[in-house]
Tab-separated table of C-alpha atoms and ligand atoms in Angstrom:
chain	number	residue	atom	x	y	z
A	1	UNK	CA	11.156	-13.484	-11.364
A	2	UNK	CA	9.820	-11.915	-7.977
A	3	UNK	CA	7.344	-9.355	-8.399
A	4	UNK	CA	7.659	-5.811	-6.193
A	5	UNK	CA	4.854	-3.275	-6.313
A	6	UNK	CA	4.262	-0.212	-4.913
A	7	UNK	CA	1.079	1.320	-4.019
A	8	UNK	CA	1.082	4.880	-3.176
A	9	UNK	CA	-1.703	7.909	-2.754
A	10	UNK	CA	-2.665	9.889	0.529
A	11	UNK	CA	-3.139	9.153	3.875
A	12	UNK	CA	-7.085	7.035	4.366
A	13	UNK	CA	-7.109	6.817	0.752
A	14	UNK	CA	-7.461	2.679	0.638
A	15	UNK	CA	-3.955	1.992	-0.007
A	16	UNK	CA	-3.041	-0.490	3.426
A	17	UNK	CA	-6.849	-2.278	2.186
A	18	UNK	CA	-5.624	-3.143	-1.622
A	19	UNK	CA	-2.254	-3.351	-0.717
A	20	UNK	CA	-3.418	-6.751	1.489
A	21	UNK	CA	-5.792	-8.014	-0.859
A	22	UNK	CA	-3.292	-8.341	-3.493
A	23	UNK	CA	-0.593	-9.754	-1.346
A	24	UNK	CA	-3.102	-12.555	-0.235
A	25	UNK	CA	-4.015	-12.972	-3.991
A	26	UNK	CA	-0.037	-13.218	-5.314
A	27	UNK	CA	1.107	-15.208	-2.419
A	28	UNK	CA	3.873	-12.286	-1.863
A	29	UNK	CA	3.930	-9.958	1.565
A	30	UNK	CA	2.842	-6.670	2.211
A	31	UNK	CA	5.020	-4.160	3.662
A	32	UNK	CA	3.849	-1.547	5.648
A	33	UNK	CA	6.143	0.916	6.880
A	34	UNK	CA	3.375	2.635	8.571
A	35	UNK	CA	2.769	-0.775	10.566
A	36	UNK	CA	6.096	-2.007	11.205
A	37	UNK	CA	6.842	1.723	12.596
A	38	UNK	CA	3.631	1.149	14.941
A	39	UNK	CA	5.061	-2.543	16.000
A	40	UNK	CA	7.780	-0.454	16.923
A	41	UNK	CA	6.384	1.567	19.071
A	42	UNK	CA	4.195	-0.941	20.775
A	43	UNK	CA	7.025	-2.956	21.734
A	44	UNK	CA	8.768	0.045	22.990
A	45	UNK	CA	12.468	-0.429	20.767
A	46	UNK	CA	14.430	2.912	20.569
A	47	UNK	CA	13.561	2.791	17.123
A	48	UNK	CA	9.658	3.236	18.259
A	49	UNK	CA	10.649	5.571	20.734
A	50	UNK	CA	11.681	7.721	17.928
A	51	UNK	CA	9.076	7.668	15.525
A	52	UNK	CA	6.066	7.811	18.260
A	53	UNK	CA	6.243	11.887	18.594
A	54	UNK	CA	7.095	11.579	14.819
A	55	UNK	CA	4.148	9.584	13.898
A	56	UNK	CA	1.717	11.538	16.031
A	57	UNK	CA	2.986	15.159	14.820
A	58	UNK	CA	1.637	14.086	11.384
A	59	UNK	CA	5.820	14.158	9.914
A	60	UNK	CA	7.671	11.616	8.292
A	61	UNK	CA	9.929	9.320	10.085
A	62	UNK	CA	13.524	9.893	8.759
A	63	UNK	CA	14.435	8.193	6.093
A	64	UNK	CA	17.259	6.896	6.756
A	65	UNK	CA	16.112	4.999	9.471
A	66	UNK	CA	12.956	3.683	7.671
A	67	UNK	CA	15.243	2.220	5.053
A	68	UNK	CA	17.345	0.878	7.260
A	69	UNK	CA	13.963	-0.746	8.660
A	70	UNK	CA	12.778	-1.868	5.255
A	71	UNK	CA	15.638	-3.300	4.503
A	72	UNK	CA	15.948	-5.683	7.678
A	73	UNK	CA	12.021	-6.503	6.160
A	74	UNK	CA	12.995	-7.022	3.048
A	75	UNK	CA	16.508	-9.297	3.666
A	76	UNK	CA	13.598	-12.173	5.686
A	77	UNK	CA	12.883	-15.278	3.651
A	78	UNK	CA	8.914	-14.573	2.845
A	79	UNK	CA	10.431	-11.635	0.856
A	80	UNK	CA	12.299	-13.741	-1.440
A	81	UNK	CA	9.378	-13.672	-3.780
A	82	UNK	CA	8.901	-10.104	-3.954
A	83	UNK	CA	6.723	-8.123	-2.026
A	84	UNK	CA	4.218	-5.136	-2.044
A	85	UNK	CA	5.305	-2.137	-0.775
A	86	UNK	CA	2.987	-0.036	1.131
A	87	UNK	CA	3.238	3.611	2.544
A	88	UNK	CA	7.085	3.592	1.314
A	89	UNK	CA	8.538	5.303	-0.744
A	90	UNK	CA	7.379	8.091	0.488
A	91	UNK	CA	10.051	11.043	-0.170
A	92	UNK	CA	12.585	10.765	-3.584
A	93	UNK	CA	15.825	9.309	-1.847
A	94	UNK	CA	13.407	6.575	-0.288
A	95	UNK	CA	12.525	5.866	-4.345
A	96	UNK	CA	16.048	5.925	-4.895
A	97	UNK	CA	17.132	3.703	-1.505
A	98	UNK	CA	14.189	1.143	-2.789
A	99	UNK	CA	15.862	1.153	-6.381
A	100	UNK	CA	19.482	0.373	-4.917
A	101	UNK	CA	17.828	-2.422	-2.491
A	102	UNK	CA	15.809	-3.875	-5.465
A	103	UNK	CA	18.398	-3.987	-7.822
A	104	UNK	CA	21.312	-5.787	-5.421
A	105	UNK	CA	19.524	-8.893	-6.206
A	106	UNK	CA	18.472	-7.836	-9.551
A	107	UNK	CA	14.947	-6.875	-8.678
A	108	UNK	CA	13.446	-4.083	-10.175
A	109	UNK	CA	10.076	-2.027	-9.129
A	110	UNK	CA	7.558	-3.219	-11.682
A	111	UNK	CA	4.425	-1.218	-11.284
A	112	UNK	CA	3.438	1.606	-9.022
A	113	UNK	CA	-0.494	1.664	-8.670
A	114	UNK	CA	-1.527	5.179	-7.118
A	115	UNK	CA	-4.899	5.195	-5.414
A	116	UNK	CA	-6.506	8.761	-5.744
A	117	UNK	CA	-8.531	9.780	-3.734
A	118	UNK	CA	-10.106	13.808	-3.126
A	119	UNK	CA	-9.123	15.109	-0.327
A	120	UNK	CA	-12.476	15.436	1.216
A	121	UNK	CA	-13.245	11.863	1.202
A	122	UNK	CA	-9.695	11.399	2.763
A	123	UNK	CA	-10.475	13.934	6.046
A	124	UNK	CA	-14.279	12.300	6.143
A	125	UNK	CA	-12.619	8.638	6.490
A	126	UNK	CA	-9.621	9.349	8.712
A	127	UNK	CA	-12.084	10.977	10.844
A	128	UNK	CA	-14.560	7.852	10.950
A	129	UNK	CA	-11.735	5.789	11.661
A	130	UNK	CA	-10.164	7.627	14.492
A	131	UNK	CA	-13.620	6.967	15.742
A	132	UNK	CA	-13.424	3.136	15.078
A	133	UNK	CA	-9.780	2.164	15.745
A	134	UNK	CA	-8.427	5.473	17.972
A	135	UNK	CA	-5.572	5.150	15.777
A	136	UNK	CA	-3.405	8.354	17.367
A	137	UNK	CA	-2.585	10.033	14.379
A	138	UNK	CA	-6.490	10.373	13.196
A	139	UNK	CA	-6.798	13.594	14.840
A	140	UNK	CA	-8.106	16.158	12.712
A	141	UNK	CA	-4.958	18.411	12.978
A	142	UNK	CA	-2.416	15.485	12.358
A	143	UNK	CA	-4.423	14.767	9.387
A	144	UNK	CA	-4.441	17.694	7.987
A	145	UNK	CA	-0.828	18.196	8.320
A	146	UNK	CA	-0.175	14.203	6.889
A	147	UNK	CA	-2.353	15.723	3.696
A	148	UNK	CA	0.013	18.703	3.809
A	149	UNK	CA	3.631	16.415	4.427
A	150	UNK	CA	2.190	14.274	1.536
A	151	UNK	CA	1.658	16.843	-0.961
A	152	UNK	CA	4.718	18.624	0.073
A	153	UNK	CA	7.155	15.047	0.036
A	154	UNK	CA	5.168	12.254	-1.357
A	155	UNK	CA	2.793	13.522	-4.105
A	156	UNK	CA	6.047	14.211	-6.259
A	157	UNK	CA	7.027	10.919	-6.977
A	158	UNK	CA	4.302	10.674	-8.867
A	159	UNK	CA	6.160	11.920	-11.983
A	160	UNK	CA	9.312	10.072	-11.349
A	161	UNK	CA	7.070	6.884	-11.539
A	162	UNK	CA	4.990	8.379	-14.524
A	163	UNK	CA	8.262	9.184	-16.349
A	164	UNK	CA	9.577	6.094	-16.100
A	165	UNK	CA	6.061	4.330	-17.478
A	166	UNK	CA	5.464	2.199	-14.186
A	167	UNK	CA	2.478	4.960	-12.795
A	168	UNK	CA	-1.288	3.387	-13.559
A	169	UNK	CA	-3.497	5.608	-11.420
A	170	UNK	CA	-6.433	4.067	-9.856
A	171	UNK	CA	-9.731	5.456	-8.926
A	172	UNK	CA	-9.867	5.182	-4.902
A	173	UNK	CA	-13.122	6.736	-4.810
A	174	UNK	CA	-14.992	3.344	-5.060
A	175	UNK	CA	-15.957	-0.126	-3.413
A	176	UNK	CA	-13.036	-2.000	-2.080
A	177	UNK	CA	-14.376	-4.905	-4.702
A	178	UNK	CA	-14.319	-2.900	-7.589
A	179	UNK	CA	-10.924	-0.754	-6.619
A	180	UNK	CA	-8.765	-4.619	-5.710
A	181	UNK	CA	-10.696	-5.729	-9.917
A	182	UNK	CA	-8.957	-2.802	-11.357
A	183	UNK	CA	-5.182	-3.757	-9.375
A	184	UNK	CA	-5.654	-7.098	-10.524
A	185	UNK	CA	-5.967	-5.685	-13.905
A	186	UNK	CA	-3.305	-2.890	-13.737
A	187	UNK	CA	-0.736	-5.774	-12.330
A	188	UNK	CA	-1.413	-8.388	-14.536
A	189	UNK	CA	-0.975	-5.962	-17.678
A	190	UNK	CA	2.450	-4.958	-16.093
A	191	UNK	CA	4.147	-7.739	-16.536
A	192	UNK	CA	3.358	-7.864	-20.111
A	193	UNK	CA	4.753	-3.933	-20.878
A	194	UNK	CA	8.560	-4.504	-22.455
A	195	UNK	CA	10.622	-1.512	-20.674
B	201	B4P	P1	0.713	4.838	7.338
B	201	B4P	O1	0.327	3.757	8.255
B	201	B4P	O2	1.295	4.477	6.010
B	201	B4P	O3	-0.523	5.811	7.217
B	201	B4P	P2	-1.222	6.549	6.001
B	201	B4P	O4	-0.453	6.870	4.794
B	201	B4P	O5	-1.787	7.709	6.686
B	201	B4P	O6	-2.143	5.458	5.479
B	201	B4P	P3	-3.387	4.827	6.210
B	201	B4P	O7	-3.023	3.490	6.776
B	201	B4P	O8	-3.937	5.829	7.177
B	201	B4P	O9	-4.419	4.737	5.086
B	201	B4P	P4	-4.773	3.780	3.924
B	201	B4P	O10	-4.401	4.490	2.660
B	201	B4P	O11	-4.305	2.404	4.104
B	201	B4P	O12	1.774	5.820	8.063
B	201	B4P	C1	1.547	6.398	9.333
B	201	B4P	C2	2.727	7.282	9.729
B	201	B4P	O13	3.935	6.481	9.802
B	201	B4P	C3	3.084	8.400	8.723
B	201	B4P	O14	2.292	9.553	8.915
B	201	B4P	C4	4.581	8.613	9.066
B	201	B4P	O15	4.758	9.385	10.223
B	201	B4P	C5	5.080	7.200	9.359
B	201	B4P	N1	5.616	6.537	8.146
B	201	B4P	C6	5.095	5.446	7.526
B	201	B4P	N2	5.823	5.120	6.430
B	201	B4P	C7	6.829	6.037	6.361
B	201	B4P	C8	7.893	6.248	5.432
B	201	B4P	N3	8.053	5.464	4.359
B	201	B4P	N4	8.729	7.296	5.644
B	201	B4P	C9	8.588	8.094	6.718
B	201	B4P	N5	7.590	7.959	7.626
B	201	B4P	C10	6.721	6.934	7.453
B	201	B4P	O16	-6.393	3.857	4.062
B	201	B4P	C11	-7.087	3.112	5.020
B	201	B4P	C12	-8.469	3.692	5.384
B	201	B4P	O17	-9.377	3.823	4.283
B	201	B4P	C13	-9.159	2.726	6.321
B	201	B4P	O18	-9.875	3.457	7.290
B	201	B4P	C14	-10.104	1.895	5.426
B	201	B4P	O19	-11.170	1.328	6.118
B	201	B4P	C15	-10.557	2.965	4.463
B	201	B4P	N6	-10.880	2.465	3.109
B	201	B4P	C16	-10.070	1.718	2.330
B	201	B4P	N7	-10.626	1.505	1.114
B	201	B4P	C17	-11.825	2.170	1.130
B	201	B4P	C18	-12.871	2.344	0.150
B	201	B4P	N8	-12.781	1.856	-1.083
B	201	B4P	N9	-13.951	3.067	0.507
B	201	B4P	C19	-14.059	3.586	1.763
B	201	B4P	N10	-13.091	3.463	2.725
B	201	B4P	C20	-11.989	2.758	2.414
């Protein structure tokens, strides 16, 4: 049965780091919204050319193209498997689009891990990184309205996912080492839950 999990939390709060390790570890891929947008954009598509100003106001893409995208992602042959989701869903009709898409094949999500993080760890490492990578939306003011967007779009879907019993919330605030111990754990006790 192919696995799909979703990892969700704020902007900078680890989620792109675990969200690798464990794909590496289950032999599934990651998908990153977040980075397919930014392939988009660096190979100038008009799909890029959309999202760029999007991206670097701090806002969320439309949905209804990122589905669209996701779905092209999720229809190539590595994804057969399943797949970890990461950065998407990010609003409640991209829950429900990632529902419909799961369950045309019968898939299902099976565990959302949500890696929290306080917010003033989150500016402190966006900040460091803008100063690593130059990633352009690291700026202090497009972080702070990402933070905002989230809480506003994203941070709700935490109770649809604790509702339906799939939401184990994991302390962010940690070493990568001892954060990707406690996924492995949270994953490998989701498969045994009956639902
Ligand atoms: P993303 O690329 O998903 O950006 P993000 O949520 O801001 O996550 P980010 O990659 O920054 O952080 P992560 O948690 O991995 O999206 C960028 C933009 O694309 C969005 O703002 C939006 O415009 C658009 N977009 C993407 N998906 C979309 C969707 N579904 N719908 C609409 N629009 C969409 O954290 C990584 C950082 O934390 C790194 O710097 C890392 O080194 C550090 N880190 C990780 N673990 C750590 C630890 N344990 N301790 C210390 N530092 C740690």
């Amino acid at each position: 049965m192919p696995k799909h999990l979703v990892f969700f939390g704020p902007p900078g709060s680890g989620k792109g780091t675990q969200a690798s390790r464990l794909a590496s570890a289950l032999g599934i891929p990651q998908i990153s919204t977040g980075d397919l947008l930014r392939s988009h954009v660096a190979r100038g598509t008009p799909l890029g050319a959309i999202a760029r100003p999007i991206m670097e106001s701090g806002a969320l893409v439309p949905d209804e193209l990122v589905t669209r995208m996701l779905k092209e992602r999720l229809g190539e042959p590595d994804a057969r498997r399943g797949a970890i989701f990461d950065g998407y869903p990010r609003t409640v009709p991209q829950a429900e689009s990632l529902d419909a898409l799961l369950g045309e094949t019968g898939g299902r999500v099976d565990a959302v891990l949500f890696v929290d993080v306080p917010d003033e760890v989150i500016v402190d490492r966006l900040v460091k990184r803008a100063t690593l990578e130059g990633r352009s939306d690291d700026s202090p003011a497009t972080i702070r309205e990402r933070l905002r967007v989230y809480r506003q779009k994203t941070a709700p879907l935490a109770e649809r996912y604790r509702s339906a019993r799939l939401l184990v919330t994991i302390d962010g605030n940690r070493p990568v080492d001892v954060i990707a111990a406690d996924v492995r754990r949270a994953v490998d006790g989701a498969g045994n839950t009956p639902r």
